[in-house]
Coordinates of C-alpha atoms and ligand atoms in Angstrom, one line a residue:
M17 CA 31.5 38.6 25.6
S18 CA 31.6 37.3 22.1
A19 CA 35.3 37.7 22.0
E20 CA 35.9 36.2 25.4
L21 CA 33.8 33.1 24.6
N22 CA 35.1 33.0 21.0
R23 CA 31.5 32.4 20.0
R24 CA 28.9 34.4 18.0
I25 CA 26.2 35.9 20.1
G26 CA 22.9 36.9 18.7
L27 CA 19.8 38.8 19.9
L28 CA 16.3 38.8 18.5
I29 CA 14.9 42.2 19.4
H30 CA 11.2 43.2 19.3
R31 CA 10.2 46.5 17.9
S32 CA 9.6 47.7 21.5
G33 CA 13.3 47.2 22.2
K34 CA 12.5 44.1 24.3
V35 CA 15.1 41.4 23.8
E36 CA 13.0 38.2 22.9
T37 CA 15.8 35.7 22.6
V38 CA 19.6 35.5 23.2
I39 CA 21.3 32.9 21.1
V40 CA 24.7 31.6 21.7
G41 CA 26.3 30.2 18.7
D42 CA 29.8 28.7 17.9
H43 CA 32.7 30.4 16.2
D44 CA 31.1 30.7 12.7
R45 CA 27.4 30.4 13.1
I46 CA 24.2 31.0 15.2
V47 CA 21.0 29.0 14.6
I48 CA 17.9 31.0 15.3
P49 CA 15.4 28.6 17.1
P50 CA 11.8 28.2 15.7
L51 CA 10.0 31.4 16.4
T52 CA 7.0 31.2 18.9
T53 CA 4.9 32.5 16.1
I54 CA 4.7 36.2 16.7
R55 CA 2.8 37.2 13.6
T56 CA 1.3 35.3 10.8
A57 CA -0.3 38.0 9.0
G58 CA 0.7 37.5 5.3
G59 CA 2.9 40.2 3.7
R60 CA 4.1 41.7 6.9
L61 CA 7.5 41.6 8.6
Q62 CA 8.0 39.6 11.7
G63 CA 8.3 42.4 14.2
L64 CA 11.7 41.0 15.3
R65 CA 15.2 42.1 14.2
C66 CA 18.4 39.9 14.6
V67 CA 21.6 41.4 15.7
H68 CA 24.5 39.0 16.0
T69 CA 28.3 39.3 16.2
S70 CA 31.0 37.9 13.8
L71 CA 34.4 37.1 14.9
G72 CA 36.0 37.3 11.6
R73 CA 35.9 40.2 9.2
V74 CA 32.8 38.9 7.4
G75 CA 29.7 40.7 7.7
I76 CA 26.5 39.4 6.3
N77 CA 26.7 35.9 4.6
D78 CA 24.2 33.7 2.8
E79 CA 23.0 32.0 6.0
D80 CA 22.0 35.5 7.3
I81 CA 20.1 36.3 4.1
M82 CA 18.3 32.9 4.4
D83 CA 17.3 33.6 7.8
L84 CA 16.2 37.2 6.8
A85 CA 14.1 36.0 4.0
C86 CA 12.6 32.8 5.6
L87 CA 11.8 34.4 8.9
R88 CA 10.7 37.7 7.4
L89 CA 12.9 39.4 9.9
D90 CA 12.7 43.3 10.2
L91 CA 16.4 43.6 9.7
M92 CA 19.5 41.5 10.0
S93 CA 22.6 43.2 11.5
V94 CA 26.0 41.7 11.9
L95 CA 28.5 43.4 14.3
T96 CA 32.2 42.6 13.3
L97 CA 34.7 42.7 16.0
R98 CA 38.2 43.9 16.0
D99 CA 40.6 43.1 18.9
G100 CA 37.5 42.1 20.9
L101 CA 35.8 45.6 20.3
P102 CA 33.0 46.5 18.1
E103 CA 34.2 47.6 14.6
L104 CA 31.3 47.9 12.1
I105 CA 27.7 47.1 11.9
H106 CA 26.4 45.6 8.6
T107 CA 22.8 45.7 8.0
A108 CA 20.5 44.0 5.5
H109 CA 16.8 44.3 5.0
L110 CA 14.2 42.9 2.5
V111 CA 12.6 45.0 -0.2
P112 CA 9.1 44.7 -1.8
E113 CA 10.5 45.2 -5.3
P114 CA 13.7 43.6 -6.3
V115 CA 16.8 45.9 -6.5
A116 CA 19.5 44.8 -8.9
G117 CA 17.8 41.5 -9.1
R118 CA 17.9 40.8 -5.5
D119 CA 15.1 40.8 -2.8
W120 CA 17.2 42.5 -0.2
V121 CA 19.7 45.5 0.2
M122 CA 22.6 46.1 2.3
L123 CA 23.2 49.4 4.2
T124 CA 26.7 50.9 4.2
P125 CA 28.5 49.5 7.4
V126 CA 29.0 52.1 10.1
H127 CA 30.6 52.0 13.5
P128 CA 27.8 51.1 16.0
A129 CA 28.3 54.5 17.7
R130 CA 27.9 56.5 14.4
Q131 CA 24.4 55.1 13.3
Q132 CA 22.4 58.2 12.1
D133 CA 19.1 56.7 11.4
S134 CA 16.4 55.2 13.5
C135 CA 15.9 51.6 12.7
I136 CA 12.3 51.8 13.9
E137 CA 11.6 54.3 11.2
L138 CA 13.3 52.3 8.7
I139 CA 11.4 49.2 9.6
E140 CA 7.9 51.0 9.6
A141 CA 8.6 52.6 6.3
L142 CA 9.5 49.3 4.8
E143 CA 6.4 47.6 6.2
N144 CA 4.2 50.4 4.7
E145 CA 5.9 49.8 1.2
F146 CA 5.3 46.2 1.5
I147 CA 1.5 46.7 2.1
R148 CA 1.3 49.4 -0.6
T149 CA 2.8 47.2 -3.3
R150 CA 0.4 44.5 -2.6
P151 CA -3.1 45.9 -2.7
T152 CA -5.7 43.4 -1.6
R153 CA -9.2 43.5 -3.1
E154 CA -12.1 44.1 -0.7
V155 CA -13.7 40.6 -1.6
D156 CA -10.5 38.8 -0.9
Q157 CA -10.3 39.8 2.6
G158 CA -10.4 37.2 5.2
L159 CA -9.4 34.4 2.7
D160 CA -6.3 32.4 3.1
R161 CA -3.7 33.5 0.6
A162 CA -1.8 30.6 -0.7
I163 CA 1.1 29.7 -2.9
L164 CA 0.9 26.2 -4.4
V165 CA 4.0 24.1 -4.6
S166 CA 4.6 21.0 -6.5
V167 CA 8.0 19.2 -6.1
T168 CA 8.1 16.0 -8.4
T169 CA 10.3 13.6 -10.0
G170 CA 7.7 13.2 -12.9
S171 CA 7.3 15.1 -16.1
R172 CA 6.4 18.8 -16.2
G173 CA 3.2 18.3 -18.1
R174 CA 1.9 15.8 -15.6
A175 CA 2.8 18.1 -12.8
A176 CA 1.0 21.0 -14.6
D177 CA -2.1 19.0 -14.9
S178 CA -2.0 18.1 -11.2
M179 CA -1.4 21.7 -10.3
A180 CA -4.4 22.6 -12.3
E181 CA -6.4 20.3 -10.1
L182 CA -4.8 21.5 -7.0
N183 CA -5.9 25.0 -8.0
E184 CA -9.4 23.9 -8.4
L185 CA -9.3 22.2 -5.0
A186 CA -7.9 25.4 -3.5
R187 CA -10.8 27.4 -5.1
S188 CA -13.3 24.9 -3.8
A189 CA -11.8 25.5 -0.2
D190 CA -12.2 29.2 -0.6
V191 CA -8.5 29.8 -0.7
L192 CA -7.0 32.6 -2.8
V193 CA -4.2 31.2 -5.0
L194 CA -1.5 33.9 -5.5
D195 CA 1.1 31.9 -7.4
T196 CA 2.1 28.3 -8.3
I197 CA 5.6 26.9 -8.3
I198 CA 6.6 23.6 -9.9
Q199 CA 10.0 22.2 -9.1
L200 CA 11.3 19.1 -11.0
R201 CA 13.9 17.0 -9.2
K202 CA 15.8 14.0 -10.0
Q203 CA 15.1 12.6 -6.6
I204 CA 13.1 13.6 -3.6
H205 CA 15.0 13.7 -0.4
P206 CA 13.0 11.8 2.3
R207 CA 13.7 14.5 4.8
F208 CA 13.8 17.8 3.0
I209 CA 11.2 18.3 0.3
L210 CA 12.9 21.4 -0.8
G211 CA 16.5 22.5 -1.1
R212 CA 17.5 25.5 0.9
G213 CA 17.7 27.7 -2.2
K214 CA 14.3 26.9 -3.4
L215 CA 12.8 27.3 0.0
M216 CA 14.3 30.9 0.2
E217 CA 13.0 31.7 -3.1
I218 CA 9.4 30.5 -2.0
M219 CA 9.6 32.6 1.2
L220 CA 10.6 35.7 -0.6
R221 CA 7.8 35.3 -3.1
S222 CA 5.4 34.7 -0.3
L223 CA 6.4 37.9 1.5
R224 CA 6.1 39.8 -1.8
L225 CA 2.6 38.5 -2.4
G226 CA 1.4 38.4 1.0
A227 CA 0.9 34.7 1.3
N228 CA 0.1 33.0 4.6
L229 CA -0.2 29.4 3.5
L230 CA 1.8 27.0 1.5
I231 CA 0.0 24.0 -0.1
F232 CA 2.1 21.1 -1.5
D233 CA 0.7 19.0 -4.2
Q234 CA 2.5 15.9 -2.8
E235 CA 1.7 14.2 0.4
L236 CA 4.4 15.3 3.0
S237 CA 5.9 13.1 5.6
P238 CA 6.1 14.5 9.1
S239 CA 9.9 15.3 8.6
Q240 CA 9.2 16.9 5.3
I241 CA 6.6 19.2 6.8
R242 CA 9.1 20.0 9.7
S243 CA 11.9 20.8 7.3
V244 CA 9.7 23.6 5.8
T245 CA 7.9 24.8 9.1
D246 CA 11.3 25.0 10.9
H247 CA 12.3 27.8 8.5
T248 CA 9.2 29.7 8.2
D249 CA 6.1 30.7 10.0
L250 CA 3.7 30.1 7.0
R251 CA 1.2 27.4 7.6
V252 CA 2.2 24.4 5.4
I253 CA -0.5 21.9 4.3
D254 CA -0.7 19.2 1.6
R255 CA -3.2 18.1 -0.9
T256 CA -4.6 15.5 1.4
Q257 CA -5.2 18.1 4.2
L258 CA -6.9 20.4 1.6
I259 CA -9.2 17.6 0.5
L260 CA -9.9 16.9 4.1
D261 CA -10.6 20.5 4.7
I262 CA -13.1 20.6 1.7
F263 CA -14.9 17.5 3.0
A264 CA -15.1 18.9 6.5
R265 CA -16.9 21.9 5.1
R266 CA -19.3 20.0 3.0
A267 CA -20.4 17.2 5.2
L268 CA -24.0 17.8 6.2
S269 CA -25.4 14.6 7.6
R270 CA -24.2 13.1 10.9
E271 CA -22.7 10.2 9.2
G272 CA -20.7 12.4 6.9
K273 CA -19.5 14.6 9.7
L274 CA -18.4 11.5 11.6
Q275 CA -16.6 10.0 8.6
I276 CA -14.7 13.1 7.9
E277 CA -13.6 13.7 11.6
M278 CA -12.4 10.2 11.7
A279 CA -10.3 10.7 8.5
Q280 CA -8.9 13.9 9.8
L281 CA -7.8 12.4 13.2
K282 CA -6.3 9.4 11.5
Y283 CA -4.3 11.7 9.3
M284 CA -3.3 13.9 12.2
L285 CA -2.1 11.2 14.5
P286 CA 1.2 10.2 12.9
R287 CA 2.0 14.0 12.3
L288 CA 1.5 14.9 16.0
S289 CA 5.1 14.2 16.9
T290 CA 6.3 17.1 14.9
R291 CA 4.6 19.7 16.8
D292 CA 5.6 18.1 20.1
D293 CA 9.3 18.3 19.1
A294 CA 8.8 22.0 18.3
L295 CA 7.0 22.5 21.6
S296 CA 9.5 20.7 23.8
R297 CA 12.5 22.6 22.2
L298 CA 10.7 25.9 23.1
T299 CA 9.8 25.1 26.7
G300 CA 12.8 22.8 27.4
G301 CA 10.7 20.0 28.6
I302 CA 10.3 21.1 32.3
G303 CA 6.8 22.4 32.6
A304 CA 5.6 20.9 29.4
R305 CA 5.2 17.4 31.2
G306 CA 2.3 16.4 33.3
P307 CA 2.6 13.8 36.0
G308 CA 4.2 10.9 34.3
E309 CA 2.8 11.8 30.8
T310 CA 3.9 14.2 28.1
K311 CA 1.4 16.4 26.4
L312 CA 1.8 14.3 23.2
E313 CA 0.8 11.1 25.0
V314 CA -2.1 12.8 26.4
D315 CA -3.1 14.2 22.9
R316 CA -2.4 10.7 21.4
R317 CA -4.5 9.0 23.8
R318 CA -7.5 11.5 23.5
I319 CA -7.4 11.1 19.8
N320 CA -7.3 7.5 20.0
D321 CA -10.2 7.4 22.3
R322 CA -12.0 9.8 20.1
I323 CA -11.4 7.5 17.2
A324 CA -12.8 4.5 19.0
R325 CA -15.8 6.4 19.8
L326 CA -16.3 7.7 16.3
A327 CA -16.0 4.1 15.0
R328 CA -18.7 2.9 17.4
E329 CA -21.2 5.6 16.3
L330 CA -20.4 5.1 12.7
K331 CA -21.2 1.5 13.3
A332 CA -24.5 2.3 14.7
V333 CA -25.3 4.7 11.9
G334 CA -24.3 2.1 9.4
R335 CA -26.9 -0.4 10.9
E336 CA -29.6 2.2 10.4
R337 CA -28.7 2.6 6.9
Y338 CA -28.5 -1.2 6.3
H339 CA -31.9 -1.3 7.7
R340 CA -33.3 1.4 5.4
R341 CA -31.7 -0.4 2.3
S342 CA -33.1 -3.7 3.2
L343 CA -36.6 -2.2 3.1
R344 CA -35.8 -1.0 -0.4
R345 CA -34.5 -4.5 -1.5
K346 CA -37.7 -6.1 -0.2
R347 CA -39.6 -3.8 -2.6
D348 CA -37.4 -5.0 -5.3
V349 CA -36.7 -1.6 -7.0
P350 CA -33.4 -1.6 -9.0
V351 CA -30.8 0.9 -8.1
I352 CA -28.9 2.9 -10.4
S353 CA -25.8 4.5 -8.8
L354 CA -24.0 7.5 -10.5
V355 CA -20.3 7.4 -10.1
G356 CA -17.6 9.6 -11.5
Y357 CA -14.7 12.0 -11.1
T358 CA -15.7 14.9 -8.9
N359 CA -17.4 17.8 -10.9
A360 CA -18.3 15.5 -13.7
G361 CA -22.0 16.4 -13.5
K362 CA -23.5 13.4 -11.4
S363 CA -25.8 15.7 -9.4
T364 CA -26.9 17.7 -12.4
L365 CA -27.9 14.5 -14.1
L366 CA -29.7 13.4 -11.1
N367 CA -31.5 16.8 -10.9
T368 CA -32.4 16.6 -14.7
L369 CA -33.6 13.2 -14.6
T370 CA -35.7 13.5 -11.5
R371 CA -36.6 17.2 -11.4
S372 CA -34.8 17.6 -8.1
H373 CA -32.7 20.3 -6.6
V374 CA -29.6 18.6 -5.2
Q375 CA -26.8 21.0 -5.0
A376 CA -24.8 20.9 -8.1
R377 CA -22.1 23.5 -8.5
D378 CA -18.9 24.3 -10.2
L379 CA -16.9 23.1 -7.3
L380 CA -14.8 19.9 -6.5
F381 CA -16.7 17.8 -4.0
A382 CA -20.0 19.7 -4.1
T383 CA -21.8 16.6 -3.1
L384 CA -20.8 14.4 -0.2
D385 CA -23.7 12.9 1.3
P386 CA -25.6 10.4 -0.7
T387 CA -28.9 11.2 -2.2
S388 CA -31.5 8.7 -3.6
R389 CA -34.5 9.6 -5.8
R390 CA -37.2 7.7 -7.6
L391 CA -37.2 7.6 -11.4
R392 CA -39.7 6.3 -13.8
F393 CA -38.3 5.1 -17.0
P394 CA -40.1 5.6 -20.3
Q395 CA -41.1 1.9 -20.6
D396 CA -42.9 2.1 -17.4
M397 CA -40.2 0.8 -15.1
E398 CA -39.4 2.3 -11.8
V399 CA -35.7 2.6 -10.4
I400 CA -34.1 4.4 -7.7
I401 CA -31.2 6.5 -8.7
T402 CA -28.4 7.5 -6.2
D403 CA -25.7 10.2 -6.3
T404 CA -22.8 10.1 -4.1
V405 CA -19.4 11.6 -3.4
G406 CA -17.1 12.0 -6.5
F407 CA -13.7 10.3 -6.9
I408 CA -10.3 12.0 -7.3
R409 CA -6.9 10.9 -8.2
N410 CA -4.8 9.8 -5.3
L411 CA -7.8 9.8 -3.0
P412 CA -6.3 9.3 0.4
A413 CA -6.7 5.8 1.8
D414 CA -8.1 6.8 5.1
L415 CA -10.6 9.0 3.4
L416 CA -11.7 6.1 1.1
K417 CA -11.9 3.9 4.4
A418 CA -13.9 6.6 6.2
F419 CA -16.4 6.6 3.4
E420 CA -16.7 2.9 3.4
S421 CA -20.4 2.9 4.5
T422 CA -21.3 5.6 1.9
L423 CA -19.7 3.6 -0.7
E424 CA -21.4 0.5 0.5
E425 CA -24.6 1.8 -1.3
L426 CA -22.8 1.1 -4.5
Y427 CA -22.6 -2.6 -3.8
E428 CA -26.4 -2.7 -4.1
A429 CA -26.6 -1.1 -7.5
A430 CA -28.0 -3.0 -10.4
L431 CA -26.2 -0.5 -12.7
L432 CA -23.4 1.9 -12.4
V433 CA -23.5 5.0 -14.5
H434 CA -20.0 6.4 -14.8
V435 CA -20.5 10.1 -15.6
I436 CA -17.4 11.6 -17.5
D437 CA -16.8 15.2 -18.0
V438 CA -15.5 15.2 -21.6
S439 CA -14.8 19.1 -21.4
N440 CA -12.0 18.4 -19.0
P441 CA -8.7 18.1 -20.8
A442 CA -7.6 15.2 -18.5
Y443 CA -10.7 13.2 -18.9
V444 CA -9.0 10.2 -20.2
E445 CA -7.0 9.9 -17.0
Q446 CA -10.1 10.5 -15.0
I447 CA -11.8 7.7 -16.6
E448 CA -8.9 5.4 -15.5
V449 CA -8.8 6.9 -12.0
V450 CA -12.5 6.1 -11.5
E451 CA -12.4 2.7 -13.1
S452 CA -9.3 1.7 -11.2
L453 CA -11.0 2.7 -7.9
L454 CA -14.0 0.7 -9.0
R455 CA -11.8 -2.3 -9.4
D456 CA -10.1 -1.7 -6.0
L457 CA -13.5 -1.5 -4.4
E458 CA -14.5 -4.7 -6.3
L459 CA -17.4 -2.9 -8.1
D460 CA -16.3 -3.9 -11.5
R461 CA -18.4 -6.9 -11.4
I462 CA -21.7 -4.5 -11.5
P463 CA -22.6 -3.6 -15.3
C464 CA -21.3 -0.1 -15.9
L465 CA -22.6 2.3 -18.6
R466 CA -20.1 5.2 -19.6
V467 CA -21.9 8.5 -20.0
F468 CA -19.8 11.2 -21.8
N469 CA -21.3 14.3 -20.2
K470 CA -20.9 18.2 -21.1
I471 CA -20.8 17.2 -24.8
D472 CA -22.2 20.7 -25.4
L473 CA -18.8 22.1 -24.4
V474 CA -16.7 20.3 -27.0
D475 CA -16.2 20.9 -30.7
E476 CA -17.5 18.6 -33.6
E477 CA -14.1 16.7 -33.8
A478 CA -14.0 15.8 -30.3
R479 CA -17.7 14.8 -30.4
A480 CA -16.9 12.4 -33.3
G481 CA -14.1 10.9 -31.3
I482 CA -16.3 10.3 -28.4
S483 CA -19.2 8.7 -30.6
R484 CA -16.5 6.0 -31.6
M485 CA -16.2 5.0 -27.9
D486 CA -18.3 2.7 -26.1
G487 CA -21.0 4.6 -24.2
V488 CA -23.5 7.6 -24.8
G489 CA -22.9 11.2 -25.0
I490 CA -25.2 13.5 -23.0
C491 CA -25.6 17.0 -21.9
A492 CA -26.9 16.7 -18.3
L493 CA -28.6 20.1 -18.5
D494 CA -30.7 19.3 -21.5
P495 CA -33.5 16.8 -20.6
A496 CA -34.6 16.5 -24.1
G497 CA -31.4 14.7 -25.3
L498 CA -31.3 12.1 -22.5
T499 CA -33.5 9.5 -24.3
P500 CA -30.7 7.4 -25.8
F501 CA -29.2 7.2 -22.4
L502 CA -32.3 6.1 -20.7
Q503 CA -32.9 3.5 -23.4
Q504 CA -29.5 2.1 -23.1
A505 CA -29.6 2.1 -19.3
Q506 CA -32.9 0.2 -19.3
A507 CA -31.6 -2.3 -21.7
M508 CA -28.8 -2.9 -19.5
L509 CA -31.1 -3.3 -16.4
R510 CA -33.2 -5.8 -18.3
A511 CA -30.3 -7.9 -19.5
Ligands
LIG611 N1 -22.1 22.9 -19.9 C1 -22.4 21.9 -19.1 N2 -22.3 22.0 -17.9 C2 -22.6 21.0 -17.1 C3 -23.2 19.8 -17.6 N3 -23.3 18.9 -16.5 C4 -23.0 19.4 -15.4 N4 -22.5 20.8 -15.7 C5 -21.9 21.7 -14.7 O1 -20.8 21.2 -14.1 C6 -20.6 21.6 -12.7 C7 -20.5 20.4 -11.8 O2 -21.8 19.7 -11.9 P1 -22.1 18.8 -10.6 O3 -23.5 18.1 -11.0 O4 -22.2 19.6 -9.3 O5 -21.0 17.7 -10.6 P2 -20.9 16.5 -9.6 O6 -20.4 15.2 -10.5 O7 -22.1 16.3 -8.9 O8 -19.6 17.0 -8.7 P3 -19.3 16.7 -7.2 O9 -20.5 16.6 -6.5 O10 -18.5 17.8 -6.9 O11 -18.5 15.5 -7.1 C8 -21.9 22.4 -12.6 O12 -21.4 23.8 -12.6 C9 -23.0 22.1 -13.5 O13 -23.7 23.1 -13.9 C10 -23.3 19.7 -19.0 O14 -23.8 18.7 -19.5 N5 -22.9 20.9 -19.7
LIG612 MG1 -22.4 16.3 -7.0

């Protein structure tokens, strides 16, 4: 048939022998359609092999290897034709350990009638080898296994710092990080975040390490997400989605939950079209449509309805909160608000000052919901101290917007205490991130006291440098050393 049509014909064959897909290509190539996600277990082969014809003399080419690697196919076989009849079958498969610097091997071409070995036995032996070379620890079972990817036009140093933070974010979301890849590019293509070669390299690595998730440090546009997901069945998310996921896990209060859901839906909305395209390509449109409305439109409308409802609920919750705050205002107790980069030690400081037990952990975004406590100052003055969500670089705009009512608390503060983690190598940039967010929120008109925290973790030299800066050094874990901070805070409140 291939010879008659003068086109390549390809089959995707399941291990059971069932033909999943028949692909008719043109003279020189076939395009494998996006798979209907057969398997997503990291580190395993797809369970599908591809066999296609080739009209010339060429067996396996680069394109075939790309498909083999990116789709984790069991095998890729190319049948060459001679005078319209089968000549030789060329087969390539992936290997868990590179052979001669390559992640795949080619078998010796044979006439299709003279194949000796069972391809199923070959595939199963291979898969066992993949599993054997990648032992998983008991404790890691059930966790997402991710490769972190950064594609940037900036400097390597900056990309590395940002990657370190992405790593921390992943850890805070209970994701096991298997590897990190930084690619520096002169320009970033608006449609393709990665070149084909790099994508293939990442796919091969994910197979070798058993990853099931790719996390990009950059925010991806819908078409960039698609350019990756079209070639792989790994889940692909970006930093923003990771942050949203952490927030969704941490939100405890009703308000927090509403805010997060709102932010997630808003983030999802423009990205919906991607999935619909993939869907309609698979189902061919017919059957995927309801009466006069596509599934996408239904989804869109449902989400918009939900967003509108969330907005109403949030408004109601906001009114309650306003009420509570106005009571506090009447009593005329000054409010001190702790602000700062995530993991700086805000909750720890609140706990030490007020002998409370707010959750303080070595995780990013440990705190989401605001907490207030009473605090009596040494010179007999009573204040309320509040702790809230931490800041981070490139905080997604929708997320910031979603937290508007939480952040509103800050506007009532008589004093902001900016907690800085001086043990973090990037603390100078973190100060800038926090202060510029405060400016954006127009909070820079409130007096702000810089507190250099975790001073116990840095050496003498660094400490001397800090003491020259404007602010006070503290160790939030040590109540005895907090007096200078309290004195300065009180002085600023009195001023
Ligand atoms: N060594 C040392 N560790 C500290 C100090 N202050 C806080 N930590 C630790 O830093 C980690 C983060 O502290 P948190 O108080 O949770 O930080 P946070 O600013 O509330 O962070 P988020 O709520 O995640 O934004 C915890 O493991 C604390 O034990 C300090 O002065 N010295
Ligand atoms: Mg906290």
